[in-house]
mmCIF file of C-alpha atoms and ligand atoms in Angstrom:
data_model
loop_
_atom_site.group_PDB
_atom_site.id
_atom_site.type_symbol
_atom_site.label_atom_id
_atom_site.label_comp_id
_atom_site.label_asym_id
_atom_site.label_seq_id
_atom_site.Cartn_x
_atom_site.Cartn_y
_atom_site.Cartn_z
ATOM 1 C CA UNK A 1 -68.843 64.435 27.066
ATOM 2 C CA UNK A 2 -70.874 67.501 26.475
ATOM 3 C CA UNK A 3 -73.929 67.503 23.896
ATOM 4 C CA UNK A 4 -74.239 70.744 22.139
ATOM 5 C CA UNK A 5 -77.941 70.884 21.058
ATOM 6 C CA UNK A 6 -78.905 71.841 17.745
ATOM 7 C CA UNK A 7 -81.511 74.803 17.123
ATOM 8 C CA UNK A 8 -84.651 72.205 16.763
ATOM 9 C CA UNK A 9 -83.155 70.058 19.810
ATOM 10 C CA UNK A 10 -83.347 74.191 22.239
ATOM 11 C CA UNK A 11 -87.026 74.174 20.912
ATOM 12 C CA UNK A 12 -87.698 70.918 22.204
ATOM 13 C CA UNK A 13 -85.909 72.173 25.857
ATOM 14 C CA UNK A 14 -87.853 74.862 25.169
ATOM 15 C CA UNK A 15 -90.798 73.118 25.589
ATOM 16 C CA UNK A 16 -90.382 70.991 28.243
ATOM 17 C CA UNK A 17 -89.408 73.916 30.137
ATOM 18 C CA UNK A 18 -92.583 75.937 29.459
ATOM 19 C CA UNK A 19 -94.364 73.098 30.716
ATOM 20 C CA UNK A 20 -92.120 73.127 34.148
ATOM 21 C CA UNK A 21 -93.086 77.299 34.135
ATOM 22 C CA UNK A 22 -96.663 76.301 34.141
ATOM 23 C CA UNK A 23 -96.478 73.560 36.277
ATOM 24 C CA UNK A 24 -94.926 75.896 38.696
ATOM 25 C CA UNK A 25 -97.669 78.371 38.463
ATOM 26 C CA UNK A 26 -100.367 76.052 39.125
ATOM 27 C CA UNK A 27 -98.326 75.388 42.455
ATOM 28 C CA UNK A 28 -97.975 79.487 42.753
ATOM 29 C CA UNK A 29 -102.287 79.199 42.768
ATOM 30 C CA UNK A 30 -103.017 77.242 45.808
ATOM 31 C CA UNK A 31 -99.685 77.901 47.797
ATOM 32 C CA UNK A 32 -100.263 79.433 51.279
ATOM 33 C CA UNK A 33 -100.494 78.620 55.011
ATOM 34 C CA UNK A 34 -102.371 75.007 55.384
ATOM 35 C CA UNK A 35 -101.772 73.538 52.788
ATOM 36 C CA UNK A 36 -98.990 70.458 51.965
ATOM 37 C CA UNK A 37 -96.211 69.599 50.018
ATOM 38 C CA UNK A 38 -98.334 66.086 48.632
ATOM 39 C CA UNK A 39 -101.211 68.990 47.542
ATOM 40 C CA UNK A 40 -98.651 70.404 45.212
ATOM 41 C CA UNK A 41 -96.962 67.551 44.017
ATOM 42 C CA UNK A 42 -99.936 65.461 43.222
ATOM 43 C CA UNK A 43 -101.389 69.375 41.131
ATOM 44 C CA UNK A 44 -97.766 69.590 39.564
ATOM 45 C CA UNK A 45 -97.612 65.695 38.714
ATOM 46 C CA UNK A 46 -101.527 65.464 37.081
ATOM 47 C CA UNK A 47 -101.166 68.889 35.711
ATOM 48 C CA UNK A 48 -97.780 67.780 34.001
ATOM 49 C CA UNK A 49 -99.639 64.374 32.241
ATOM 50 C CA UNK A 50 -102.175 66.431 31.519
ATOM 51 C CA UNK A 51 -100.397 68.704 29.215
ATOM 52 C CA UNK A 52 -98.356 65.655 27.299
ATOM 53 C CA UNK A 53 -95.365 65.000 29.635
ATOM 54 C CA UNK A 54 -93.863 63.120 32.103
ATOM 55 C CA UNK A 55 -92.513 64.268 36.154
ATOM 56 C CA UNK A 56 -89.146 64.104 35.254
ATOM 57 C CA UNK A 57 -88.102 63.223 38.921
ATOM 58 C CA UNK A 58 -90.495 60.817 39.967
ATOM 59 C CA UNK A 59 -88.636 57.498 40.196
ATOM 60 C CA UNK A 60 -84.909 59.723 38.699
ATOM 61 C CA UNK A 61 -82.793 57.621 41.493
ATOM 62 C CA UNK A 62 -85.826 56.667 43.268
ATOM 63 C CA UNK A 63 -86.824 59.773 44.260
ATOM 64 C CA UNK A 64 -90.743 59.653 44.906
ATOM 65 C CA UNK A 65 -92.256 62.837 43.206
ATOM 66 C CA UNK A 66 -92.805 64.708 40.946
ATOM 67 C CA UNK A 67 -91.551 67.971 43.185
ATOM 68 C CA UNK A 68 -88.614 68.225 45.156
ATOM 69 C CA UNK A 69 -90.431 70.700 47.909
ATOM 70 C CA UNK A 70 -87.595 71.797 50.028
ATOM 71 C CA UNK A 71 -89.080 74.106 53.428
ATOM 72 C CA UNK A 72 -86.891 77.057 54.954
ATOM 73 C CA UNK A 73 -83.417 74.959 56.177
ATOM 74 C CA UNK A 74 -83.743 72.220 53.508
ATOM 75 C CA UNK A 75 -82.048 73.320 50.718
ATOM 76 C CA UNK A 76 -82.946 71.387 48.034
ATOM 77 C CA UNK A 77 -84.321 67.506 47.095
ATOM 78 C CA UNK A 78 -86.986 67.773 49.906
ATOM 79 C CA UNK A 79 -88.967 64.799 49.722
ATOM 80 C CA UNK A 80 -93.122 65.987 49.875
ATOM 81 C CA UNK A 81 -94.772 65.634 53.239
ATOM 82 C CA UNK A 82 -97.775 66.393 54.515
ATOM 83 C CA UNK A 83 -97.127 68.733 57.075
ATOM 84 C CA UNK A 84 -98.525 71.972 56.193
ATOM 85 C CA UNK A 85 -96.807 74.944 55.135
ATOM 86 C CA UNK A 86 -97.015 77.907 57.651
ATOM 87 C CA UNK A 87 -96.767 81.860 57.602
ATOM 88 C CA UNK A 88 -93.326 83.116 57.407
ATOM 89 C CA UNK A 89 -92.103 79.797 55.538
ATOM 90 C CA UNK A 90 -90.198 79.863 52.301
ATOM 91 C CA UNK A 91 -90.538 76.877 50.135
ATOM 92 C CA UNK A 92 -88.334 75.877 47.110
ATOM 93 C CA UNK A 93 -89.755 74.180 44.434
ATOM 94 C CA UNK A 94 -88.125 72.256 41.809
ATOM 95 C CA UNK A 95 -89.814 70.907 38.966
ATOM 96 C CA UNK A 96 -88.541 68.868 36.288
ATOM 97 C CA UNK A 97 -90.279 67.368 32.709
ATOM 98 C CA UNK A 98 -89.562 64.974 30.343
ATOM 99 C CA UNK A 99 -91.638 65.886 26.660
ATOM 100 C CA UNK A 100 -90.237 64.839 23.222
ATOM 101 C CA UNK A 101 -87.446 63.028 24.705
ATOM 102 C CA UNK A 102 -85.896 66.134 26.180
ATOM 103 C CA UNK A 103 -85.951 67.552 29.645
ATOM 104 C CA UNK A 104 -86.643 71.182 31.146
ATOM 105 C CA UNK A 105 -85.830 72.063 34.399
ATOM 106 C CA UNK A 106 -86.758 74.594 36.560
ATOM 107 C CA UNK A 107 -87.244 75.867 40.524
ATOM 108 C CA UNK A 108 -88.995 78.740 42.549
ATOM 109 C CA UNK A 109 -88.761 79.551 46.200
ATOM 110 C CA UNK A 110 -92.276 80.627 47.224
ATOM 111 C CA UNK A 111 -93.014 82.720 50.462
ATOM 112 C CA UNK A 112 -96.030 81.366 52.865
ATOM 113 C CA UNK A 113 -97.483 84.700 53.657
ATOM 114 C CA UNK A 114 -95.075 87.677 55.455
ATOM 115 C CA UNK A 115 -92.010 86.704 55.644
ATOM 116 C CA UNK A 116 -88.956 88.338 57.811
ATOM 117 C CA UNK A 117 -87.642 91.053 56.006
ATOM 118 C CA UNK A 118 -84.424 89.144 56.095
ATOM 119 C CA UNK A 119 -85.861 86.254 54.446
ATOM 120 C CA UNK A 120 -87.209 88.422 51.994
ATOM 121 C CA UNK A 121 -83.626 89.709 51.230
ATOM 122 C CA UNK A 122 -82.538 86.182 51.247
ATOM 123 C CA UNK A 123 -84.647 85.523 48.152
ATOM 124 C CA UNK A 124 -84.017 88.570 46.466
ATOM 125 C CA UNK A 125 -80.221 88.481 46.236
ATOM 126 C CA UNK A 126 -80.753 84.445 45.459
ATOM 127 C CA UNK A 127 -83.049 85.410 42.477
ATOM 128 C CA UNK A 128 -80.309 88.451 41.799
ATOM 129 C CA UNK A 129 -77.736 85.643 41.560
ATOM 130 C CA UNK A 130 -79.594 83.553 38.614
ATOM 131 C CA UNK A 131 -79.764 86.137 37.024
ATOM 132 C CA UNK A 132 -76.060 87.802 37.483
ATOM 133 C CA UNK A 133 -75.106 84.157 36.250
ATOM 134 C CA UNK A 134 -77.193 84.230 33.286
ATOM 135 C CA UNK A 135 -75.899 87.542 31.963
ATOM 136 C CA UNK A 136 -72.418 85.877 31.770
ATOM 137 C CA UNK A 137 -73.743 82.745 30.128
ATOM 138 C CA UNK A 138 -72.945 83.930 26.298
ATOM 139 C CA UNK A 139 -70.597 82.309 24.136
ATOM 140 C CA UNK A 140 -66.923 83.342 24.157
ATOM 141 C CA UNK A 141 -67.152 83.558 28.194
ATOM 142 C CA UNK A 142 -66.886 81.048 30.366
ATOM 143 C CA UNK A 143 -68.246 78.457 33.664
ATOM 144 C CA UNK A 144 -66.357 80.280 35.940
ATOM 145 C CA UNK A 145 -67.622 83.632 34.927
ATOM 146 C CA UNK A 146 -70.892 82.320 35.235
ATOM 147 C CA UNK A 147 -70.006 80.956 38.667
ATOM 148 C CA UNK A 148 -68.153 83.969 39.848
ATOM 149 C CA UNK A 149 -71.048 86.514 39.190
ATOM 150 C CA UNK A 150 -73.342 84.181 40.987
ATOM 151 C CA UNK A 151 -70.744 83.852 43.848
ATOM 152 C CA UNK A 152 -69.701 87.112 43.938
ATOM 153 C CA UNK A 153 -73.544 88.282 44.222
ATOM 154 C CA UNK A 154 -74.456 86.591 46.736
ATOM 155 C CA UNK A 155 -70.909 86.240 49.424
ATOM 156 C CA UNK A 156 -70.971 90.121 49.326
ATOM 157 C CA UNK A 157 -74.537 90.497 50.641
ATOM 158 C CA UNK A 158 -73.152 88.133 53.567
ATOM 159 C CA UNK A 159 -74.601 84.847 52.442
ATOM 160 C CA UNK A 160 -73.533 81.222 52.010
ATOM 161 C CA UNK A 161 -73.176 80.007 48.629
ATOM 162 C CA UNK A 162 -73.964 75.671 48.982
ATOM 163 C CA UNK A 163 -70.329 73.892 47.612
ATOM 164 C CA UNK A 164 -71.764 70.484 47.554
ATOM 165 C CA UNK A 165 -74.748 70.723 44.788
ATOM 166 C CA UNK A 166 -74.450 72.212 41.271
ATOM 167 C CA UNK A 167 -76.410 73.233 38.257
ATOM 168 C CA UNK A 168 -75.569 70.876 34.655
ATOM 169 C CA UNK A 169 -75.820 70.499 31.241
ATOM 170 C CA UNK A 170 -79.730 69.110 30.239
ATOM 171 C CA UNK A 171 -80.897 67.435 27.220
ATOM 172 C CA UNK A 172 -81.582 64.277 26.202
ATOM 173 C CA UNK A 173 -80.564 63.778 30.150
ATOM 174 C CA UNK A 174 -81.818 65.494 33.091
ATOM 175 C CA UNK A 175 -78.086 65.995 34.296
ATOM 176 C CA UNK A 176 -75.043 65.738 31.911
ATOM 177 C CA UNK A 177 -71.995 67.657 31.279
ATOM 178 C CA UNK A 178 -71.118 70.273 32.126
ATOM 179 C CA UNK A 179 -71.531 70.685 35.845
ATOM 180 C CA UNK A 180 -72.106 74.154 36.574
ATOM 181 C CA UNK A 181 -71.314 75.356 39.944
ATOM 182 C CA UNK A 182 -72.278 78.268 41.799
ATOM 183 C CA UNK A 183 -68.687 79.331 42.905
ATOM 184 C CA UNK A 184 -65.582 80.013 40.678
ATOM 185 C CA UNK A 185 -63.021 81.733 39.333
ATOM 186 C CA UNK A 186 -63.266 84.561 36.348
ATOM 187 C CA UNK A 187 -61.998 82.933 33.261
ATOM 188 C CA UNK A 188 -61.692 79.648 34.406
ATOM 189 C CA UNK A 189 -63.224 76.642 33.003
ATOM 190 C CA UNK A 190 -65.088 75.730 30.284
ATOM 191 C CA UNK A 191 -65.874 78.250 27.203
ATOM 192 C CA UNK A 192 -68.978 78.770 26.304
ATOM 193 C CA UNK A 193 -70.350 78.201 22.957
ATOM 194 C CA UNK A 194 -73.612 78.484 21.422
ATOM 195 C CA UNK A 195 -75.699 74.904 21.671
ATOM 196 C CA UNK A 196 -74.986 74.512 25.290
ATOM 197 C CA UNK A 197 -77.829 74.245 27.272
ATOM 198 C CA UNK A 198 -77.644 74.177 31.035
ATOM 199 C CA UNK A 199 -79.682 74.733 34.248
ATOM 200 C CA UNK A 200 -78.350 77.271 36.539
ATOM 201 C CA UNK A 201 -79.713 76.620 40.128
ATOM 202 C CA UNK A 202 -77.761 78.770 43.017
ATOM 203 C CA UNK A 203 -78.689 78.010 46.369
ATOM 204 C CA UNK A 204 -78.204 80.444 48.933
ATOM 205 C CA UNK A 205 -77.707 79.950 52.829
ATOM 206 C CA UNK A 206 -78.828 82.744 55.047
ATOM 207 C CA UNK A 207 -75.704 81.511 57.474
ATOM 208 C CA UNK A 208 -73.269 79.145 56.854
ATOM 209 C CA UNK A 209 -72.354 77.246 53.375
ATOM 210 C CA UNK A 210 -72.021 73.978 54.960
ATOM 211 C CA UNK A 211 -74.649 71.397 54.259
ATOM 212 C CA UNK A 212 -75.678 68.283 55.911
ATOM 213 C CA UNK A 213 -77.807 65.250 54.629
ATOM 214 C CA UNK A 214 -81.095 64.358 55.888
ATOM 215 C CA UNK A 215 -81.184 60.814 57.059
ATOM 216 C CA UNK A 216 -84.333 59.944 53.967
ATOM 217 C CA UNK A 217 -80.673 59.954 52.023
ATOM 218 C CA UNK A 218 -82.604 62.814 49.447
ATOM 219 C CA UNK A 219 -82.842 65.827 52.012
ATOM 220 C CA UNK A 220 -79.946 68.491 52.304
ATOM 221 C CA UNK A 221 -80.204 70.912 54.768
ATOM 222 C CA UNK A 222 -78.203 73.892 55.868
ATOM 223 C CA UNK A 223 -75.477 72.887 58.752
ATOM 224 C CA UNK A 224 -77.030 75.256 60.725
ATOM 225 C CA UNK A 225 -80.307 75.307 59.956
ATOM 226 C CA UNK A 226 -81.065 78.423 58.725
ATOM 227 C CA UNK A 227 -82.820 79.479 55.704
ATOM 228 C CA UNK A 228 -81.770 78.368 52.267
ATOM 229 C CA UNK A 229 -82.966 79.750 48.926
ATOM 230 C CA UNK A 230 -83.182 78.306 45.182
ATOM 231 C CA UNK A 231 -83.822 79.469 41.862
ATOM 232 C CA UNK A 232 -83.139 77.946 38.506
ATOM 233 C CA UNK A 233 -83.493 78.198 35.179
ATOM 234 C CA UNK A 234 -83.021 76.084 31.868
ATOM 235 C CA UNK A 235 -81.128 78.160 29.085
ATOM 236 C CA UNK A 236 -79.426 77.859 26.215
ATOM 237 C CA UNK A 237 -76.363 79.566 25.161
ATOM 238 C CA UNK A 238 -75.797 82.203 22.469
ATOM 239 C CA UNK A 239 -73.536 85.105 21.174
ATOM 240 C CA UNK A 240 -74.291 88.165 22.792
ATOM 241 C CA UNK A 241 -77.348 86.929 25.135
ATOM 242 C CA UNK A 242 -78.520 83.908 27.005
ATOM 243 C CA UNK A 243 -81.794 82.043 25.843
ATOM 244 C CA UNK A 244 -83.879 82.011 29.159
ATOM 245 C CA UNK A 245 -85.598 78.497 28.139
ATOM 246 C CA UNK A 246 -87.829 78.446 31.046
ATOM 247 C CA UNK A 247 -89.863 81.252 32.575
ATOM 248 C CA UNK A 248 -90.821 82.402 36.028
ATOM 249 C CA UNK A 249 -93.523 85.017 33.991
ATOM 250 C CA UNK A 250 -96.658 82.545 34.434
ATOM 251 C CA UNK A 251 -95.684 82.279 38.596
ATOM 252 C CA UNK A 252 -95.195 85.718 39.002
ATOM 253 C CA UNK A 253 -98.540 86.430 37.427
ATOM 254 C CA UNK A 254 -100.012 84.267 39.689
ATOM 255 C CA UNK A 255 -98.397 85.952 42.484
ATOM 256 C CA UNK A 256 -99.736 88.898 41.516
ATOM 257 C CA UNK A 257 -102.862 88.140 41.196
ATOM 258 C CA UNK A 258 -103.010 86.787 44.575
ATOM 259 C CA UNK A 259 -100.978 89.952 46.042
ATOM 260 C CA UNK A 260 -97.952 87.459 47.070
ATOM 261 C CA UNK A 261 -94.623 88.653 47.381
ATOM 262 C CA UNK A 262 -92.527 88.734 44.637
ATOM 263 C CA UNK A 263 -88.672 89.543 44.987
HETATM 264 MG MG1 LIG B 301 -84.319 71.677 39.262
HETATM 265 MG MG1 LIG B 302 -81.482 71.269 38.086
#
């Protein structure tokens, strides 16, 4: 069953999704070699109550943050640790908020210091990818030409596009129809029509596509253990061109500021 969200209901997302975006850039201000994955969360978590909502993930399933922080061959739903982040890492964060009785979703994949130049690309064509993927999310086309852009993006530059974990619809519910994969064909699927609202998260393997999970029963990592990169956003559909709900504008000004990389 999918919700289509009214105009008031997207404002709502809206919101909740601004708050992940600033969230996110209060992690973008302290990020670097040293410091933890708990540092983060626990800035993300308070910063989140601070500002009216609630971690979206902490306790969703059991899971015990308010960050999924997911380190170089984890791909995505890394539990926080404290083992400090080190030069050359890349770290995906996903944040999530509940506000108003709706949900925003949202992820970045930081880089600790210099990273490879091949890391570097990694993220790039990653971020690329969301982006491909929003251009075909407009009403009248459909899932698969959302997945196929995203696919196509990031298979031709050589990479691994993860099978196993998709983006959804978001609402009233963190996940809920549709799922919205990262692979697909053109024209296939569902049509899009103005209302929907979904996250679109590709993750990107440096090597292979396969994934294996981490014995915590949250962690998935790449099969072979190389690099993995995520980026998502929250939008909504519309005729013509996607609403980007949430924002990666406050992060990047961060980044910046602080002279980080920014792909
Ligand atoms: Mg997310
Ligand atoms: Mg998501």
């Amino acid at each position: 069953m999918i919700y289509y969200k009214t105009a008031e209901e997207i404002e709502y997302i809206r919101k909740s999704s601004l708050l992940v975006a600033l969230a996110l850039a209060e992690v973008a201000k302290v990020i670097e070699p040293g410091v933890n994955a708990l540092q983060i969360d626990k800035i993300a978590d308070e910063f989140i109550r601070d500002n009216g909502g609630v971690p979206a993930f902490k306790g969703y399933g059991g899971f015990p943050n308010a960050l999924c922080v997911s380190p170089n061959e984890q791909v995505v739903h890394g539990i926080p640790t404290n083992k400090p982040f080190e030069e050359g890492d890349i770290i995906s964060v996903d944040c999530g908020v509940l506000m108003n009785g709706y949900f925003g979703d949202s992820a970045y994949t930081f880089a600790i210091g210099d990273v490879s130049p091949e890391v570097e690309q990694l993220m790039k064509t990653t971020k690329e990818s969301l982006y491909k993927g929003i251009e075909m999310a407009v009403a009248g086309k459909r899932l698969g030409d959302v997945a196929f852009a995203i696919q196509n993006h990031c298979e031709n530059a050589g990479y691994g596009v993860v099978r196993e974990l998709v983006g959804h619809g978001i609402g009233k519910s963190l996940h809920e129809a549709p799922e919205v994969p990262n692979f697909g064909k053109r024209g296939s699927g569902l049509k899009l029509q103005e209302g929907l609202v979904i996250a679109i998260e590709p993750m990107v393997n440096m090597g292979t596509k396969q994934v294996k999970h981490g014995k915590d029963g949250w962690t998935i990592k790449t099969a072979d253990l190389k690099p993995s990169a995520h980026f998502e956003h929250t939008i909504a559909v519309h005729k013509g061109e996607a609403d980007i709900l949430s924002s990666f504008k406050y992060v990047e000004d961060v980044l910046k500021e602080r002279n980080e990389l920014i792909v």
